[in-house]
Amino acid sequence: RTGHTRLPSANIVPQNDPTLLFTNAGMVPFKQYFLQPQTSPYKMITTAQKCVRAGGKHNDLDQVGYTPRHHTFFEMLGNFSFGAYDKQTVIRMAWKFVQEELQLPIDRLRVTVLESDHETYEIWRDQIKLDPKQIVRCREEDNFWSMGNEGPCGPCTEIFWDTQDTRYAADDERRWLEFWNIVFMQFHRSSDGTLTPLSTPCVDTGMGLERIASIVQGKTNNFDTDEFQIIIRGVDQLQRSHAIRPLDAQVEVAYKRIVADHLRASAFLVSEGVHPSNTGRGYVLRRIIRRAVRAGRLLGIDGPVLPALYSSLEAAMGAAYPELIERRDSVIAVLQAEESAFAKTLDKGMSLLTKLFASNAAKVVSAEDTFALYDTHGFPVDLTQIIARDHGWTVDVDGFNAIQTQSRERNKASWKSGATRTQLSDEISSKLAEWQTHGISTRFCGYEIDPEQVSMEQHSRVVASSMLSNGDALIVVDPCPFYARGGGQEPDTGSLTVLASDCEAPRTLAVKHAVALPNGQAAALCVDAQHTELQVGQPVVAAIDMQRRNGCAVHHTATHLLHAALRQVMGDTVTQAGSLVRPDSLRFDFTSTALSDDRLREVERLVNRFALASTPVNVTHTTLKAAKEQGAMALFTEKYQADNVRMVRVSNVSVELCSGTHLRTTRGVFPFQITSEGSVGAGTRRIDAVAGVAASKWLQQQFAYAQNAAHILNAKQLSKLCDAVHRLNDTNKTLRSDAAKWLRVAAVNAQTVATHATTLGSVPTAIHILAPESSAPHTSDARLVAERACHLRDTQPQNAHVVIQDTHIALAVNPISFPDVQAGALLRELLKKLPGKGGGQGVLAQGRLKSAVTDIHMLPL
């Protein structure tokens, strides 16, 4: 009705914004248009955007369930203008919606404006005819919005609703609920704070769907609205099917709200390809799922929580977001796997914390215990805090952070070398963004190349060039044959030959790799320019490394065939979770249960059958809707243009949306060989494979390994190799058994230099110092030390026993005498006084001391 173009919600995972973990506001997908309004394909846009605020700077996780309006997942309604309308137009539009569509009474509304924004104040007062008493002037920290220290910014006006909460006076801000924010981006802020009017002012508005739903439905809490109540009724029903645990009424309500909120967030994140892990977005998802599971356990739900409630989520949100229904099986599989893994972690962590709560009068979970729970048992620190708080305890978070920092410092060597690469990457990203704002573009002609041809040259011209700090050049040429897009495929390499004047010889420069501009409309080349800048307009001949391009094409086509084979063998619940296409191999991540050896071989057989059929690989361009109607599969993590997608079809085998390069027929994929398969996270498997020429080389290498092994084991034929290995294994078993017997004899007869009686905690403990090995001073055998500790544990069960030889240490406790004592916990207690590292659990723990101990007087006891 107002001429806006309605766009679907962008992904929760931002596509071209590495500064954000998640899309946390409605304007995030349009940041580049606010920077350069002239590049927007539409002047007026409206969306209902999926958002997540959990992790990083924008983190509402800890408040969820305990406040009326905090959520990890929420929907933000917005309308945006890129030079199409002014303040007056958008304010009139907003007020008309509030009055005519929502029919909210004027006497329960008020607005805020920036105190210096007289224009906006006068629009509300003189044109909207709002009572000046309902217009509140606010300071800059409340009503001035910016995208950062530099960039577009401007004043905003907000619309508030009187909740009529009688706990607060009419002028108390806690009584008023903000539900619509209208930002006027009319300035550009420079680094020194100077505000310069923009030539094309923009408008950004945001209205939280959950908030406006609570207002329209007459609720004071978002969780009481109809959509949330569908899920919460599902929680009630699930709770009644388990043993009811007595809980404080307010606490019970909070736990139900946590489950309802976290079900929404986790389901949407998984549906977009995010999987639980220990880093980044995956770790945030893991925390959300585990927080929900713990809330479910406290409600008395001992079985699955989120998977059991998924049908309630579908009933509440499936009509608006059909992907929840389409991806149901794969989402539930991930949730089930993560809950199952966490069940063991939760039980273990709760057991350790319960013992801790019973043994420490200080009511503080130490930094060491918190880190052990986190590092050894995968227990998130925020979950430790919640459980501790419920028991009236606190957690030494500062100490935990210090230990975690020390742990990271120990790993510095592994990432320090990457600092230069990161700096260079930031430099390239900055230059690409600058070129995009200036409309730099090029025609990609790489799809027109037959990947099986031996060589390829393209006459082009330089349209943009910039020197990098490492002496390389970043160059855009037009047309450009170099592939730089995503789809998991590695970019092209090759060369640029600079065509000089008659008096100069041509120069050939190596193209290290190609990178894409954020809008995907141009590829920039990182060139070894030997510190010589190329000039715009200069003619060049671009040559692709065709051997590399062909290898990528083979493995990208193989990836599609592998995906199809997996779905045929494991069922349609298999969905791609990520991929990496290299010239000499492929890696494919997918949601599934573990594959048996027989199923893995069946997948391999199917791919080879598809390859040998020599089926044409057809590429067409169509609309997203038409592609889906033809059964095309799309990646959750990719964002596609509705009016133009690239569809890759292998008849009767596979139809996928893909931007990668492919073979003309499937024949080049043969032979196909899976080299490994395993788990990379809850519900996610990974296959590594080789195809085509790379597979032939791999198979030849494996054959050579087998021949060498047969020669070493005196197997006359390869068919006899397994028999030779079995004979060797039997011999080793006998030798290991004999060695274990002699080790026990040695442990019984080990010479003790000194013994000292003490207590660790409340456990009587004997510390034994063994004589050093006579054959070589300052050497010892950890197996002998452990075996001696176990011998003493079994023969003298009234004590815990610590055995030390040189730098090796072992601690053993008898489980009958000390059923509630963990050897690992005792050893950690001892190592606080005796510097070293170690661990273990149950009846035996082992470690290594920083300094050798040869006498009892060397112990700080």
XYZ file of C-alpha atoms in Angstrom, residues 109-612:
504
model
C 1.199 6.721 23.831
C 4.105 9.101 24.052
C 7.130 9.789 21.862
C 10.712 10.838 22.438
C 12.863 13.085 20.276
C 16.441 14.318 20.440
C 16.459 17.550 22.460
C 18.165 19.460 19.636
C 15.986 17.972 16.854
C 13.424 20.764 16.615
C 12.177 19.607 13.206
C 11.009 16.230 14.517
C 9.466 17.838 17.609
C 7.463 20.239 15.443
C 6.256 17.426 13.159
C 4.822 15.560 16.154
C 3.338 18.716 17.683
C 2.077 20.648 14.650
C 1.337 18.010 11.994
C 0.461 14.928 14.041
C -1.226 17.203 16.634
C 0.227 15.279 19.548
C -0.053 16.943 22.939
C 3.358 18.486 23.816
C 3.068 16.723 27.177
C 3.354 13.463 25.261
C 6.555 14.533 23.490
C 9.686 14.020 25.598
C 13.004 15.603 24.657
C 15.977 13.329 25.413
C 19.729 13.577 25.380
C 22.034 12.307 22.670
C 22.873 9.049 24.465
C 19.168 8.117 24.294
C 18.041 9.475 20.923
C 21.021 9.590 18.587
C 22.016 6.483 16.642
C 25.193 5.652 14.729
C 26.707 2.634 12.959
C 30.042 3.137 14.738
C 32.623 5.763 15.561
C 32.575 6.783 11.912
C 29.863 6.579 9.275
C 26.140 7.320 8.850
C 24.303 8.509 11.936
C 21.447 10.712 13.041
C 18.705 11.450 15.552
C 15.864 9.079 16.253
C 12.334 9.297 17.552
C 10.739 6.499 19.556
C 7.120 5.581 20.278
C 6.273 4.281 23.758
C 3.274 2.461 25.229
C 1.923 3.002 28.732
C 1.783 -0.445 30.307
C -0.240 1.017 33.201
C 1.855 -0.998 35.611
C 0.592 0.357 38.908
C 3.908 -0.356 40.617
C 5.318 2.720 38.903
C 4.248 6.350 38.714
C 3.005 7.749 35.405
C 6.307 9.532 34.779
C 8.481 6.548 35.743
C 10.283 5.246 32.631
C 9.919 1.655 33.878
C 6.194 1.957 33.230
C 6.707 2.757 29.530
C 7.482 0.221 26.810
C 9.321 1.329 23.679
C 7.957 -0.536 20.663
C 8.989 1.517 17.621
C 12.237 3.301 16.863
C 12.609 5.554 13.807
C 16.173 6.579 12.940
C 16.932 9.467 10.597
C 20.352 8.830 9.086
C 21.066 12.353 7.911
C 24.739 12.873 8.878
C 28.151 11.335 8.348
C 30.348 11.342 11.445
C 34.092 11.677 10.797
C 36.850 10.379 13.076
C 37.119 13.781 14.793
C 33.386 13.817 15.556
C 32.411 16.296 12.848
C 28.881 15.790 11.497
C 28.426 16.402 7.767
C 24.929 16.300 6.205
C 24.453 13.353 3.837
C 23.514 13.996 0.225
C 21.019 11.114 0.427
C 19.410 10.832 3.887
C 18.064 7.404 4.822
C 15.501 6.099 7.294
C 15.764 2.952 9.435
C 12.827 1.825 11.573
C 12.473 -1.121 13.903
C 9.506 -2.553 15.804
C 9.847 -5.739 17.827
C 7.155 -8.227 16.829
C 7.027 -9.797 20.281
C 6.570 -6.390 21.916
C 3.836 -5.184 19.616
C 2.084 -8.570 19.955
C 2.027 -8.158 23.744
C 0.527 -4.660 23.368
C -2.169 -5.681 20.880
C -3.073 -8.790 22.895
C -3.214 -6.859 26.164
C -0.337 -8.723 27.821
C 2.356 -7.322 30.093
C 4.814 -10.098 29.303
C 5.941 -11.243 25.851
C 5.857 -14.859 27.013
C 2.099 -14.557 27.579
C 1.406 -13.865 23.891
C -0.269 -16.505 21.746
C 2.829 -17.689 19.869
C 4.848 -18.302 23.020
C 1.882 -19.852 24.797
C 1.598 -22.580 22.155
C 5.142 -23.664 23.016
C 4.719 -23.198 26.771
C 1.574 -25.380 26.711
C 3.759 -27.991 25.037
C 6.235 -27.658 27.935
C 3.353 -28.103 30.412
C 2.203 -31.254 28.664
C 5.725 -32.672 28.501
C 6.297 -31.864 32.171
C 3.111 -33.674 33.197
C 4.358 -36.829 31.462
C 7.302 -36.951 33.907
C 7.585 -36.984 37.673
C 6.640 -33.531 38.946
C 9.309 -31.840 41.045
C 8.189 -29.275 43.630
C 9.409 -25.832 42.571
C 8.782 -22.262 43.580
C 6.021 -20.992 41.263
C 8.062 -18.068 39.907
C 11.096 -20.277 39.324
C 8.960 -22.843 37.485
C 7.542 -20.155 35.196
C 11.053 -18.849 34.475
C 12.305 -22.327 33.525
C 9.365 -22.857 31.149
C 10.050 -19.532 29.479
C 13.739 -20.401 29.108
C 12.830 -23.647 27.357
C 10.321 -21.919 25.049
C 12.715 -19.124 24.103
C 15.738 -21.359 23.622
C 13.759 -23.834 21.498
C 13.061 -21.021 19.035
C 16.659 -19.810 18.928
C 18.295 -23.232 18.657
C 15.879 -24.505 15.999
C 16.355 -21.467 13.764
C 20.141 -21.529 14.168
C 20.378 -25.230 13.328
C 17.994 -24.788 10.392
C 20.487 -22.285 8.957
C 23.425 -24.655 9.252
C 24.884 -23.634 12.632
C 25.971 -26.691 14.619
C 27.056 -27.012 18.255
C 30.807 -26.663 18.743
C 33.349 -25.177 21.120
C 33.973 -21.967 19.203
C 32.123 -18.994 17.739
C 28.492 -19.360 16.746
C 28.552 -23.078 17.461
C 29.522 -22.441 21.080
C 26.716 -19.910 21.521
C 24.267 -22.479 20.133
C 25.678 -25.114 22.467
C 25.143 -22.805 25.463
C 21.547 -22.093 24.401
C 20.696 -25.778 23.980
C 22.360 -26.795 27.229
C 20.708 -23.997 29.185
C 17.331 -25.193 27.891
C 18.099 -28.824 28.753
C 19.074 -27.912 32.301
C 15.851 -25.908 32.718
C 13.949 -28.943 31.460
C 15.711 -31.220 33.937
C 14.793 -28.873 36.794
C 11.178 -29.042 35.614
C 11.391 -32.822 36.013
C 11.784 -33.672 32.323
C 14.331 -36.481 32.359
C 14.065 -37.390 28.678
C 14.543 -35.320 25.516
C 13.490 -31.693 25.924
C 13.824 -29.664 22.734
C 13.220 -32.538 20.254
C 10.072 -33.490 22.183
C 8.769 -29.921 21.880
C 9.548 -29.416 18.204
C 5.958 -30.065 17.106
C 4.848 -27.179 19.348
C 7.343 -24.898 17.607
C 6.012 -26.016 14.217
C 2.460 -25.240 15.343
C 3.513 -21.789 16.534
C 5.842 -20.696 13.736
C 5.788 -23.266 10.931
C 3.280 -21.362 8.803
C 5.460 -18.221 8.784
C 8.732 -20.133 8.463
C 8.156 -23.300 6.385
C 11.874 -24.139 6.594
C 11.211 -25.314 10.167
C 8.955 -28.013 8.719
C 11.098 -28.724 5.634
C 14.233 -29.228 7.741
C 12.478 -30.865 10.682
C 14.336 -34.177 10.699
C 17.808 -32.690 10.328
C 17.165 -30.052 13.037
C 15.799 -32.624 15.472
C 18.754 -34.932 14.789
C 21.207 -32.183 15.785
C 19.203 -31.254 18.893
C 18.958 -34.900 19.957
C 22.674 -35.503 19.499
C 23.611 -32.401 21.493
C 21.150 -33.193 24.291
C 22.459 -36.751 24.492
C 26.056 -35.522 24.732
C 25.133 -32.930 27.324
C 23.183 -35.402 29.460
C 26.453 -37.145 30.310
C 28.212 -33.825 30.858
C 25.376 -32.497 33.033
C 25.247 -35.596 35.204
C 29.024 -35.559 35.649
C 29.184 -31.818 36.295
C 26.298 -31.890 38.762
C 27.914 -34.785 40.598
C 31.198 -32.886 40.938
C 29.450 -29.666 41.984
C 27.268 -31.480 44.519
C 30.372 -32.905 46.188
C 31.952 -29.463 46.081
C 28.910 -27.836 47.680
C 29.120 -30.362 50.516
C 32.841 -29.900 51.175
C 33.578 -26.170 50.941
C 32.382 -23.821 53.652
C 33.516 -20.720 51.745
C 30.658 -21.122 49.250
C 32.899 -20.176 46.345
C 33.551 -22.421 43.342
C 37.278 -21.911 42.799
C 38.773 -20.823 39.500
C 40.578 -24.163 39.221
C 37.394 -26.190 39.727
C 35.482 -23.969 37.305
C 38.170 -24.381 34.653
C 38.326 -28.145 35.214
C 34.563 -28.358 34.693
C 34.861 -26.272 31.529
C 38.031 -27.737 30.034
C 37.742 -31.395 31.034
C 33.973 -31.915 31.134
C 32.699 -29.297 28.660
C 30.662 -27.545 31.368
C 30.043 -23.899 30.301
C 31.121 -21.386 32.929
C 27.784 -19.554 32.770
C 26.019 -22.832 33.607
C 28.341 -23.280 36.593
C 27.371 -19.750 37.679
C 23.645 -20.496 37.382
C 23.887 -23.713 39.394
C 26.104 -22.050 41.982
C 23.659 -19.145 42.277
C 20.770 -21.554 42.813
C 22.724 -23.029 45.756
C 23.673 -19.670 47.230
C 27.276 -19.890 45.992
C 29.443 -17.683 43.819
C 32.053 -18.507 41.184
C 35.563 -17.089 40.919
C 34.992 -15.868 37.359
C 37.996 -13.517 37.388
C 40.277 -16.377 38.369
C 38.685 -18.595 35.729
C 39.294 -15.935 33.077
C 42.927 -15.662 34.196
C 43.451 -19.431 33.885
C 41.719 -19.452 30.516
C 43.983 -16.611 29.362
C 47.048 -18.553 30.500
C 45.788 -21.578 28.590
C 45.420 -19.484 25.469
C 48.871 -17.983 25.978
C 50.355 -21.467 25.932
C 48.882 -21.917 22.487
C 50.142 -18.599 21.146
C 52.721 -20.198 18.896
C 49.973 -21.817 16.876
C 48.247 -18.563 16.046
C 50.957 -15.909 16.304
C 52.118 -16.676 12.787
C 48.597 -15.981 11.589
C 48.610 -12.368 12.811
C 50.229 -11.086 9.623
C 47.706 -12.975 7.522
C 44.850 -11.478 9.546
C 46.235 -7.967 9.105
C 46.553 -8.517 5.358
C 43.025 -9.927 5.203
C 41.663 -6.811 6.947
C 43.590 -4.637 4.475
C 42.067 -6.472 1.508
C 38.546 -6.343 2.990
C 38.843 -2.586 3.501
C 39.944 -2.008 -0.089
C 37.197 -4.259 -1.496
C 34.559 -2.347 0.476
C 35.946 0.948 -0.843
C 35.833 -0.294 -4.439
C 32.297 -1.498 -4.001
C 31.160 1.931 -2.835
C 32.699 3.368 -6.019
C 30.784 0.927 -8.211
C 33.790 -1.137 -9.371
C 32.479 -4.184 -11.222
C 33.580 -6.686 -13.827
C 32.071 -9.412 -15.970
C 32.940 -12.925 -14.831
C 33.631 -15.077 -17.890
C 34.993 -18.107 -16.057
C 31.866 -20.241 -16.495
C 32.415 -20.201 -20.264
C 35.692 -22.129 -19.939
C 35.754 -25.891 -20.446
C 37.570 -27.095 -17.300
C 39.150 -29.953 -19.224
C 40.975 -27.750 -21.737
C 44.733 -27.570 -21.319
C 45.223 -23.815 -21.353
C 43.186 -20.630 -21.382
C 43.967 -16.968 -22.006
C 41.696 -13.951 -21.714
C 42.529 -10.450 -22.948
C 41.389 -7.958 -20.315
C 42.084 -4.495 -18.903
C 42.842 -3.312 -15.369
C 39.845 -1.418 -13.921
C 41.161 -1.020 -10.355
C 44.543 -1.456 -8.693
C 45.999 -0.959 -5.231
C 49.302 -1.910 -3.588
C 49.212 -3.979 -0.383
C 51.570 -3.612 2.544
C 53.358 -6.885 1.711
C 54.319 -5.700 -1.781
C 51.533 -7.555 -3.589
C 48.905 -5.789 -5.670
C 45.126 -6.114 -5.465
C 43.775 -5.840 -9.013
C 40.402 -5.993 -10.742
C 40.424 -6.853 -14.447
C 37.532 -6.825 -16.921
C 36.466 -9.299 -18.114
C 37.688 -11.676 -15.389
C 38.035 -15.465 -15.884
C 39.232 -16.165 -12.321
C 36.720 -17.892 -10.033
C 36.467 -16.321 -6.589
C 33.021 -17.174 -5.316
C 31.973 -19.399 -2.450
C 30.230 -22.735 -2.408
C 33.213 -24.050 -0.479
C 35.404 -24.041 -3.604
C 38.948 -22.716 -3.420
C 39.648 -19.782 -5.752
C 41.580 -19.901 -9.008
C 45.263 -19.074 -9.373
C 47.254 -18.338 -12.515
C 49.043 -15.384 -14.055
C 48.631 -11.922 -15.548
C 50.836 -10.894 -18.448
C 51.119 -7.128 -18.585
C 51.219 -5.972 -22.198
C 53.703 -3.110 -22.277
C 54.581 -0.586 -24.961
C 56.729 -1.394 -28.002
C 59.924 -0.525 -26.176
C 59.164 -2.632 -23.110
C 58.987 -6.391 -22.744
C 55.771 -7.937 -21.374
C 55.840 -8.855 -17.680
C 54.185 -11.984 -16.290
C 52.942 -11.759 -12.695
C 51.688 -14.649 -10.578
C 48.054 -14.507 -9.431
C 48.119 -15.973 -5.914
C 44.342 -16.176 -5.534
C 41.094 -14.401 -6.335
C 38.739 -12.802 -3.802
C 35.170 -11.582 -4.277
C 33.818 -8.118 -3.629
C 31.124 -8.149 -0.914
C 28.347 -7.806 -3.485
C 29.743 -10.750 -5.469
C 29.712 -8.680 -8.663
C 33.477 -8.498 -9.095
C 36.564 -10.599 -8.439
C 39.803 -9.019 -7.287
C 43.137 -10.718 -7.849
C 45.972 -10.861 -5.325
C 49.013 -10.570 -7.579
C 52.719 -10.904 -6.852
C 53.418 -7.500 -8.397
C 57.018 -7.323 -7.165
C 56.247 -3.933 -5.569
C 55.234 -2.462 -8.938
C 51.760 -0.953 -9.208
C 49.648 -1.614 -12.304
C 47.835 1.290 -13.907
C 44.089 1.449 -14.505
C 43.388 0.838 -18.194
C 46.520 -1.225 -18.716
C 45.948 -4.223 -21.051
C 46.704 -7.665 -19.609
C 46.363 -11.304 -20.599
C 44.800 -13.380 -17.838
C 45.718 -17.072 -17.751
C 44.142 -19.548 -15.323
C 45.993 -22.536 -13.885
C 43.798 -25.024 -15.751
C 45.149 -28.066 -13.924
C 43.967 -26.522 -10.665
C 40.644 -25.404 -12.195
C 40.017 -28.917 -13.557
C 40.829 -30.465 -10.172
C 38.330 -28.156 -8.473
C 35.687 -28.924 -11.104
C 36.192 -32.674 -10.634
C 35.837 -32.445 -6.876
C 32.917 -30.000 -6.972
C 30.931 -32.275 -9.268
C 31.971 -35.196 -7.047
C 30.592 -33.306 -4.033
C 27.154 -33.137 -5.671
C 27.255 -36.842 -6.520
C 28.344 -37.666 -2.952
C 25.475 -35.622 -1.508
C 23.005 -37.479 -3.729
C 24.472 -40.883 -2.818
C 24.315 -40.108 0.911
C 20.651 -39.152 0.659
C 19.945 -42.332 -1.304
C 21.689 -44.552 1.280
C 20.877 -42.683 4.530
C 17.578 -41.040 3.608
C 16.375 -37.538 2.796
C 17.180 -36.313 6.319
C 20.816 -35.954 5.222
C 21.536 -32.267 4.653
C 24.756 -30.504 3.767
C 26.376 -28.657 6.676
C 29.432 -27.381 4.826
C 31.992 -28.320 2.216
C 35.504 -27.617 1.015
C 36.470 -28.207 -2.602
C 40.195 -28.344 -3.385
C 42.012 -29.274 -6.600
C 43.157 -32.567 -5.069
C 40.406 -33.486 -2.570
C 37.002 -32.650 -1.131
C 35.561 -32.414 2.342
C 31.829 -32.759 2.942
C 30.031 -32.117 6.260
C 26.475 -33.360 6.646
C 23.836 -34.035 9.285
C 23.414 -37.753 9.904
C 23.990 -40.605 12.273
C 27.234 -42.570 11.941
C 27.673 -44.650 8.796
C 28.553 -48.317 9.055
C 31.393 -49.636 6.897
C 28.871 -51.337 4.630
C 26.912 -48.117 4.090
C 30.100 -46.173 3.492
C 31.142 -48.629 0.786
C 27.637 -48.416 -0.712
C 27.921 -44.617 -0.917
C 31.304 -44.991 -2.595
C 29.919 -47.541 -5.054
C 26.998 -45.273 -5.966
C 29.218 -42.271 -6.672
C 31.414 -44.367 -8.959
C 28.316 -45.679 -10.733
C 27.033 -42.114 -11.225
C 30.457 -41.108 -12.564
C 30.778 -43.976 -15.038
